[in-house]
Short mmCIF file of C-alpha atoms and ligand atoms in Angstrom, two decimals:
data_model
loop_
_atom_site.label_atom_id
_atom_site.label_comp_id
_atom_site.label_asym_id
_atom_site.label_seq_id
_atom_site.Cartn_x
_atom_site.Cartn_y
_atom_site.Cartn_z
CA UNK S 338 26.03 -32.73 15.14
CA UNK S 339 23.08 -33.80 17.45
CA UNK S 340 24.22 -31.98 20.61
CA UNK S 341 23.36 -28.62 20.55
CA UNK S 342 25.34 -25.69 22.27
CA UNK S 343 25.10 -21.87 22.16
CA UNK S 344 27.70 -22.02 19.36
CA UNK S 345 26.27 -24.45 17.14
CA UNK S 346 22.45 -24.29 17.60
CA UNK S 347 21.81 -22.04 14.47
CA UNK S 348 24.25 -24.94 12.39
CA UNK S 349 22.75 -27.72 13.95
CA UNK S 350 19.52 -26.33 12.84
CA UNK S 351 20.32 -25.06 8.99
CA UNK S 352 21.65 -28.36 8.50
CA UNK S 353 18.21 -30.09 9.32
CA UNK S 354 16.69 -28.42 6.42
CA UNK S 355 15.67 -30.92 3.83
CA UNK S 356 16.14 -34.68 6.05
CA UNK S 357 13.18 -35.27 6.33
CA UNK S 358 11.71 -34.64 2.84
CA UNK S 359 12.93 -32.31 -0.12
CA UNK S 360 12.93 -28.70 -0.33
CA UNK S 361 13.90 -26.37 -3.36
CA UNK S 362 16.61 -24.53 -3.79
CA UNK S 363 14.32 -21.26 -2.90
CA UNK S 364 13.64 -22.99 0.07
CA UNK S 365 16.55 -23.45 1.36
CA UNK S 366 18.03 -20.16 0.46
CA UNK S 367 15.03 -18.45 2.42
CA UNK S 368 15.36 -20.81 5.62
CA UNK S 369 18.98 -20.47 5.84
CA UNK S 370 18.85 -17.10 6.26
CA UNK S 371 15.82 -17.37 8.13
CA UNK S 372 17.60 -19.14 10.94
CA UNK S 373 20.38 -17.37 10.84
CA UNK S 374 19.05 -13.92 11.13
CA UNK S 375 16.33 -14.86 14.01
CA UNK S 376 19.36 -16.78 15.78
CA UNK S 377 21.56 -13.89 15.07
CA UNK S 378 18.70 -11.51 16.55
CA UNK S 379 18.18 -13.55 19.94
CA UNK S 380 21.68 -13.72 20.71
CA UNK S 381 22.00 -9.64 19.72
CA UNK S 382 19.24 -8.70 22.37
CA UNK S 383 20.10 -11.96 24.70
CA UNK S 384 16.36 -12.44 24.26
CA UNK S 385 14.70 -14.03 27.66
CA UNK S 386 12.65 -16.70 27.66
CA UNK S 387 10.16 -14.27 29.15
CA UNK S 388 10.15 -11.92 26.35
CA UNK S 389 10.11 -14.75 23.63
CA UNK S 390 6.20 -16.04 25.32
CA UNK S 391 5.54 -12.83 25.48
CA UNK S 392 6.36 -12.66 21.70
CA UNK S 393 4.12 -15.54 20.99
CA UNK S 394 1.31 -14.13 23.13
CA UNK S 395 1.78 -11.08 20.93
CA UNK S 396 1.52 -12.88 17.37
CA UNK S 397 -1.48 -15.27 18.72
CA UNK S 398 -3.98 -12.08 19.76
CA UNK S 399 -2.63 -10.49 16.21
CA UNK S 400 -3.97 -13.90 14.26
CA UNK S 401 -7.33 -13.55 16.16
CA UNK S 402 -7.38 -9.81 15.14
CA UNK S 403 -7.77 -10.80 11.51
CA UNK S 404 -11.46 -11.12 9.93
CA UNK S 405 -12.81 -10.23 6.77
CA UNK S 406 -12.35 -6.33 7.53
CA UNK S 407 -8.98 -6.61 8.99
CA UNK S 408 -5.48 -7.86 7.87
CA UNK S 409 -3.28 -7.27 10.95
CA UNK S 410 -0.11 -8.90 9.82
CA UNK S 411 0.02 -6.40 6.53
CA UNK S 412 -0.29 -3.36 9.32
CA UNK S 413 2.58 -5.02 11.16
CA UNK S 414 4.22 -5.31 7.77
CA UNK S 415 3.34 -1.60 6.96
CA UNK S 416 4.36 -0.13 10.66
CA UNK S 417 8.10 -2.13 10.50
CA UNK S 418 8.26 -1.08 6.69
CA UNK S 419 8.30 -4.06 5.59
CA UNK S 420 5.75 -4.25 2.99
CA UNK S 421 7.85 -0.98 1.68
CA UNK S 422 10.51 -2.96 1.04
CA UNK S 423 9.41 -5.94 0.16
CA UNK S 424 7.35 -3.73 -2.41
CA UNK S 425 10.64 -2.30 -3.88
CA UNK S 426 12.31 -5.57 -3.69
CA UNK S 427 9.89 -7.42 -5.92
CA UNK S 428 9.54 -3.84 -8.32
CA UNK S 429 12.49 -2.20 -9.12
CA UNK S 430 12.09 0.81 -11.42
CA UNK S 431 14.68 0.85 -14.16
CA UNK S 432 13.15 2.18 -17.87
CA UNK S 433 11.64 5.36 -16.16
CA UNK S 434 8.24 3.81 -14.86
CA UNK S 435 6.14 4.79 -12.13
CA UNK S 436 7.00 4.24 -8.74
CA UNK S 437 4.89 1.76 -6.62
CA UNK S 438 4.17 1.40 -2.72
CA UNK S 439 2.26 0.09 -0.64
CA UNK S 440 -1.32 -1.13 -1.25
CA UNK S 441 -2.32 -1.13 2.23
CA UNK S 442 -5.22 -3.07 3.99
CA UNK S 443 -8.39 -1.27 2.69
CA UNK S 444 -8.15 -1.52 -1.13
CA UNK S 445 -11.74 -3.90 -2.06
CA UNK S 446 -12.20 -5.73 -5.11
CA UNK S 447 -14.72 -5.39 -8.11
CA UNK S 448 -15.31 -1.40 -7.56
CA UNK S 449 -18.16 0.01 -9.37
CA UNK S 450 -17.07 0.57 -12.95
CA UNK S 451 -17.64 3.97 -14.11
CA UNK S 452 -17.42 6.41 -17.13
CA UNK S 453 -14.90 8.51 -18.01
CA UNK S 454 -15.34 11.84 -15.85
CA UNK S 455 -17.29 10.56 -13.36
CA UNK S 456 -17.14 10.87 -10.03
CA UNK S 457 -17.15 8.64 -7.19
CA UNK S 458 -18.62 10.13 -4.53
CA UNK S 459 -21.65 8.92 -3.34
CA UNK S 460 -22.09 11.15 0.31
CA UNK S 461 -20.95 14.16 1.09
CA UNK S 462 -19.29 15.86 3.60
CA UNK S 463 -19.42 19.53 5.05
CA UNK S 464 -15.50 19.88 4.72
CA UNK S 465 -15.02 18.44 1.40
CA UNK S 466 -12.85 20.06 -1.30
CA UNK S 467 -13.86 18.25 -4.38
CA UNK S 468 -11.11 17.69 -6.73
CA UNK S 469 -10.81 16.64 -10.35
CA UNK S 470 -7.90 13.94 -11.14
CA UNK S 471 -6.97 13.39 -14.82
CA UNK S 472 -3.57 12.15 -16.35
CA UNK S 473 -2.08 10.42 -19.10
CA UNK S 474 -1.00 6.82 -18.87
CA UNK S 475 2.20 5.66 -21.08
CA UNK S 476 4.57 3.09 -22.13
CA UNK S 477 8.10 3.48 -21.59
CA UNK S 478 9.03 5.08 -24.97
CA UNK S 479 6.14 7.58 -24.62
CA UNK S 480 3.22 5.78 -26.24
CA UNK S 481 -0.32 6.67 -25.29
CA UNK S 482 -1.59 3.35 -23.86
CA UNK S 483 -5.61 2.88 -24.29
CA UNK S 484 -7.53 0.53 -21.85
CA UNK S 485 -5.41 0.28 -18.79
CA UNK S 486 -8.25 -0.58 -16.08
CA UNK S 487 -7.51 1.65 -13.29
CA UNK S 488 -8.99 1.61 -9.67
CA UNK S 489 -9.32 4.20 -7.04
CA UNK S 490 -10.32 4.38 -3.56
CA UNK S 491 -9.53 6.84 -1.07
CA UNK S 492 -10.82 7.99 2.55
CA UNK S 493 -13.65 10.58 3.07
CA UNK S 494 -13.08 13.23 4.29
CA UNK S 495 -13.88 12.32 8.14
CA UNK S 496 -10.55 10.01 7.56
CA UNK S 497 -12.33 7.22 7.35
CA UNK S 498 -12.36 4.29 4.34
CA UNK S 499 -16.01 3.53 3.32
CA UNK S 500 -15.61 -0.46 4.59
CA UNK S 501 -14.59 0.97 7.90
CA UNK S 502 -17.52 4.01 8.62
CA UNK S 503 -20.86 2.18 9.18
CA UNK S 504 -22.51 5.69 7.92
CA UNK S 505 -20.81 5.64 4.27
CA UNK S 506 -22.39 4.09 1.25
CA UNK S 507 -20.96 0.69 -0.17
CA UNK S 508 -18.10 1.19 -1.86
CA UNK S 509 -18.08 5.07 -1.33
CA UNK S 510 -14.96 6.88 -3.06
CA UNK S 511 -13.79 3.94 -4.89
CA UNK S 512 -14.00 3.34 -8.63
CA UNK S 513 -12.92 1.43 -11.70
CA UNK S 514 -12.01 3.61 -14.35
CA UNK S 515 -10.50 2.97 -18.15
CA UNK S 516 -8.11 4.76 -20.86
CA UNK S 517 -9.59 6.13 -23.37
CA UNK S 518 -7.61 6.08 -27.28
CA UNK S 519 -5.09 9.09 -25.84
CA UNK S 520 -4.35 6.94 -22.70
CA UNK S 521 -6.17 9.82 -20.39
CA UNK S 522 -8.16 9.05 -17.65
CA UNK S 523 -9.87 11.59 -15.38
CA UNK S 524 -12.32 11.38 -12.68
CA UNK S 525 -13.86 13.45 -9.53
CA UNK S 526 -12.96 12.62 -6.30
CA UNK S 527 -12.56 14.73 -2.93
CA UNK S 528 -9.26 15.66 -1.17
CA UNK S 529 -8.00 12.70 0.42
CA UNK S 530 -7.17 13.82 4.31
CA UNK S 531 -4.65 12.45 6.60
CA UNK S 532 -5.89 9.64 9.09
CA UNK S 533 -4.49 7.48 11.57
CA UNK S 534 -4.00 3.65 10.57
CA UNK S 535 -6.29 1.27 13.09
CA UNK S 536 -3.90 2.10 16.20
CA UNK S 537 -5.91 -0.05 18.61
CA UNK S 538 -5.16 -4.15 19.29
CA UNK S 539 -1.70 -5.26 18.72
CA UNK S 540 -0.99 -2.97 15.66
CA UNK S 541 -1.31 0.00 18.25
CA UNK S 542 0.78 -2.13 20.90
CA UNK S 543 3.55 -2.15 18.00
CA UNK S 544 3.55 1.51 17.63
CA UNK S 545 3.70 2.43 21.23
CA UNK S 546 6.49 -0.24 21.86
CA UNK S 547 8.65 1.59 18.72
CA UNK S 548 7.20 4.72 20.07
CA UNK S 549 5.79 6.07 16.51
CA UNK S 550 2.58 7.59 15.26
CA UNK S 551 -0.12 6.20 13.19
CA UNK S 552 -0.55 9.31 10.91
CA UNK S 553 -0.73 8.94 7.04
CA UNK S 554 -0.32 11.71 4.88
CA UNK S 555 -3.51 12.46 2.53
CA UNK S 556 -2.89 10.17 -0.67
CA UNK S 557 -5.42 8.53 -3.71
CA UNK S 558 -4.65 5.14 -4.18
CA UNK S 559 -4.74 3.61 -7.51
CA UNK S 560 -3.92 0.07 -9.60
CA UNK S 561 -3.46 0.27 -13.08
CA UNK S 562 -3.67 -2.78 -15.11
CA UNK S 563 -3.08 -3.72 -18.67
CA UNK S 564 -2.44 -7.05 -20.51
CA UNK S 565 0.94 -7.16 -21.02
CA UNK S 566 2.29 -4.70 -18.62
CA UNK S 567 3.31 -5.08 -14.77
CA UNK S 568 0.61 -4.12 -12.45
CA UNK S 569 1.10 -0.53 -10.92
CA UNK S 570 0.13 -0.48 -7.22
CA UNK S 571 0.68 3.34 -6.24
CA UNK S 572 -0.66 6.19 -4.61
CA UNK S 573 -0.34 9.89 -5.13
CA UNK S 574 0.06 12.02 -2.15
CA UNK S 575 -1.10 15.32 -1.28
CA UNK S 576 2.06 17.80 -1.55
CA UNK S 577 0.58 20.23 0.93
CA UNK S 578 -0.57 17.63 3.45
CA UNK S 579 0.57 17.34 6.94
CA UNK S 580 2.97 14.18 7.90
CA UNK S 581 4.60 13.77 4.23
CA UNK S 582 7.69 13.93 5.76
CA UNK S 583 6.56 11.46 8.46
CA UNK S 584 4.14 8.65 7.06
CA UNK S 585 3.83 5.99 9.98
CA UNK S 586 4.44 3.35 7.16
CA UNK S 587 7.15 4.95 5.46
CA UNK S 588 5.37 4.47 2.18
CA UNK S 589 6.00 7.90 0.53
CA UNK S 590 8.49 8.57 -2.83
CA UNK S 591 9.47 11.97 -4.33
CA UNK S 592 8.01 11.11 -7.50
CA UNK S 593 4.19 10.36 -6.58
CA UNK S 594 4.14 13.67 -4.57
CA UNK S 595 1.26 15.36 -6.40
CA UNK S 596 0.16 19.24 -6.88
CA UNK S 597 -3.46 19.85 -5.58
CA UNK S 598 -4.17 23.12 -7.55
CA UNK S 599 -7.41 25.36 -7.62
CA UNK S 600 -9.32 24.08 -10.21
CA UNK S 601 -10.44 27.02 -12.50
CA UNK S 602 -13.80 27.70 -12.65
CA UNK S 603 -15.53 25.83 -15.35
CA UNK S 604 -14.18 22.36 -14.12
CA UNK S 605 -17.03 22.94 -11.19
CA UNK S 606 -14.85 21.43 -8.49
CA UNK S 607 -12.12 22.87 -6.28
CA UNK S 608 -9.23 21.38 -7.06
CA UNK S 609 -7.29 19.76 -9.73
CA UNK S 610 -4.70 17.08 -9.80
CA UNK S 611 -2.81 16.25 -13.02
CA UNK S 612 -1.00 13.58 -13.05
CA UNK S 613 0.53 11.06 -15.23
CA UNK S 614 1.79 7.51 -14.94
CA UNK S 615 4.52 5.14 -16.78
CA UNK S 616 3.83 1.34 -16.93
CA UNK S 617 6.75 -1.05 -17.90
CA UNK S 618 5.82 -4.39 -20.48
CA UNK S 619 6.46 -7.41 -18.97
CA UNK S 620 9.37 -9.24 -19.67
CA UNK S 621 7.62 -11.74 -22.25
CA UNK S 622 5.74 -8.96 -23.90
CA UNK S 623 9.34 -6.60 -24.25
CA UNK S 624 11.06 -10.12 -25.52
CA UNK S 625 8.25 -10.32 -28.35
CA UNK S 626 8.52 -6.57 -29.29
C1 BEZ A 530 -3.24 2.82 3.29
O1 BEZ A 530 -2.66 3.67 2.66
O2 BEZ A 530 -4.43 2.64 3.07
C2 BEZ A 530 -2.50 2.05 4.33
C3 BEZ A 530 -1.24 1.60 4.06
C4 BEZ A 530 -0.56 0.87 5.03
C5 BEZ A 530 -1.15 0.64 6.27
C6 BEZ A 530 -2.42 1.13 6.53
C7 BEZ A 530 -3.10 1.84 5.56
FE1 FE A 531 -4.68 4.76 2.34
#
């Protein structure tokens, strides 16, 4: 099966895999279908070889895009909705737990850890709304769960993420948060405002070669983390806030749509945001229960 031919290539190719050293069974299964979907794609378009170095042009300036500050592959991910899927894929909800998405490029490790009630604002802005976020954090039966470690970080309210906006504190509007004995958390934030995802270098190419728009919808990020129990990567979005419908990385579920109410007046900030989460125990820890 050496000579290759517009019928055979993607044959001659899947039956390559592991000759010349073994692969795993996982390893097979993803190449397979690797090759067969790419080869499947070229011959749907009749890709040129024009278009296929432009291609590789393409993916080269998005590697040398990438620095400390800047994942470009995860915004290609994010714009083809890819980490969305991928996302759902590897957490499917099934006991009545939280919904995840997608983390994003700008979450930052090791946030300052802060009390209960606190808030994590650290400058201020003339067109804040502050806003006051507390919730209840559960099991799957209904259980309070105490000391789920749970970090925030949002944009200010210029749109911009502290790590990108040379005029914002270190780690402004991020925070590391814990459950107290009732599983409640709560902590002061601002409103988190639509922005625009970095649409400049090949991220922006993307979206003006699928002819979309870069606009998020205003959302608080969050991770929650217990022993025991799978990681929640999640967001709450802003029910009143423009592009909801229309999130540039498709990233948005019914169920982490989130009221921002007036806050009444002795909670001293504008707005309040209950809401409550479900985390799901991990297969070995539901096997031991
Ligand atoms: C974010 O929500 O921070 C985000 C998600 C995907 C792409 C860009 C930003
Ligand atoms: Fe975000």
């Amino acid at each position: 099966m050496g000579i290759v031919t517009i019928d055979n290539v993607t044959d001659v190719v899947i039956a390559a895999l592991g000759k010349n050293g073994d692969i795993d069974t996982r390893q097979r299964e993803i190449m397979t279908s690797l090759i067969t979907h790419l080869h499947g794609f070229c011959k749907d378009v009749k890709l040129q070889h024009g278009e296929f170095m432009a291609a590789c042009d393409y993916l080269t300036r998005a590697g040398q895009t990438c620095d400390d500050k800047r994942q470009e592959f995860i915004l290609l991910g994010d714009i083809l909705g890819v980490e969305v899927l991928v996302d759902m894929l590897t957490n499917p909800v099934d006991s009545g737990e939280s919904e995840s998405t997608v983390l994003g490029p700008f979450y930052r490790e090791n946030p300052p850890v802060l009390p209960k009630g606190a808030s994590v604002v650290q400058k201020h802005f003339d067109n804040e709304e502050t806003a006051h976020f507390e919730g209840y954090v559960r099991d799957t039966n209904g259980a309070p769960l105490e000391g789920v470690i749970m970090d925030v970080w949002e944009d200010a309210p210029n749109g911009l993420y502290e790590n990108h906006d040379p005029d914002q504190p270190d780690y402004n509007l991020r925070g590391r948060f814990v459950t107290d004995e009732n599983g409640h958390y709560a902590f002061r934030a601002v409103r988190p405002v639509p922005y625009p995802i970095p649409d400049n270098e090949t991220a922006g190419e993307l979206l003006r070669y699928m002819g979309h728009h870069p606009n998020r919808p205003g959302h608080m990020h969050f991770i929650l983390s217990k022993e025991g129990y799978r990681t929640l990567i999640s967001q709450i979005y802003d029910s009143s806030s423009e592009w909801l419908e229309n999130d540039s990385v498709f990233a948005v579920k019914e169920s982490l749509v989130g009221e921002f109410k007036k806050a009444p007046k002795e909670m001293h900030d504008d707005l309040h945001v209950e809401f409550d989460f479900v985390l799901k125990a991990e297969a070995k820890a539901m096997a031991a229960e």
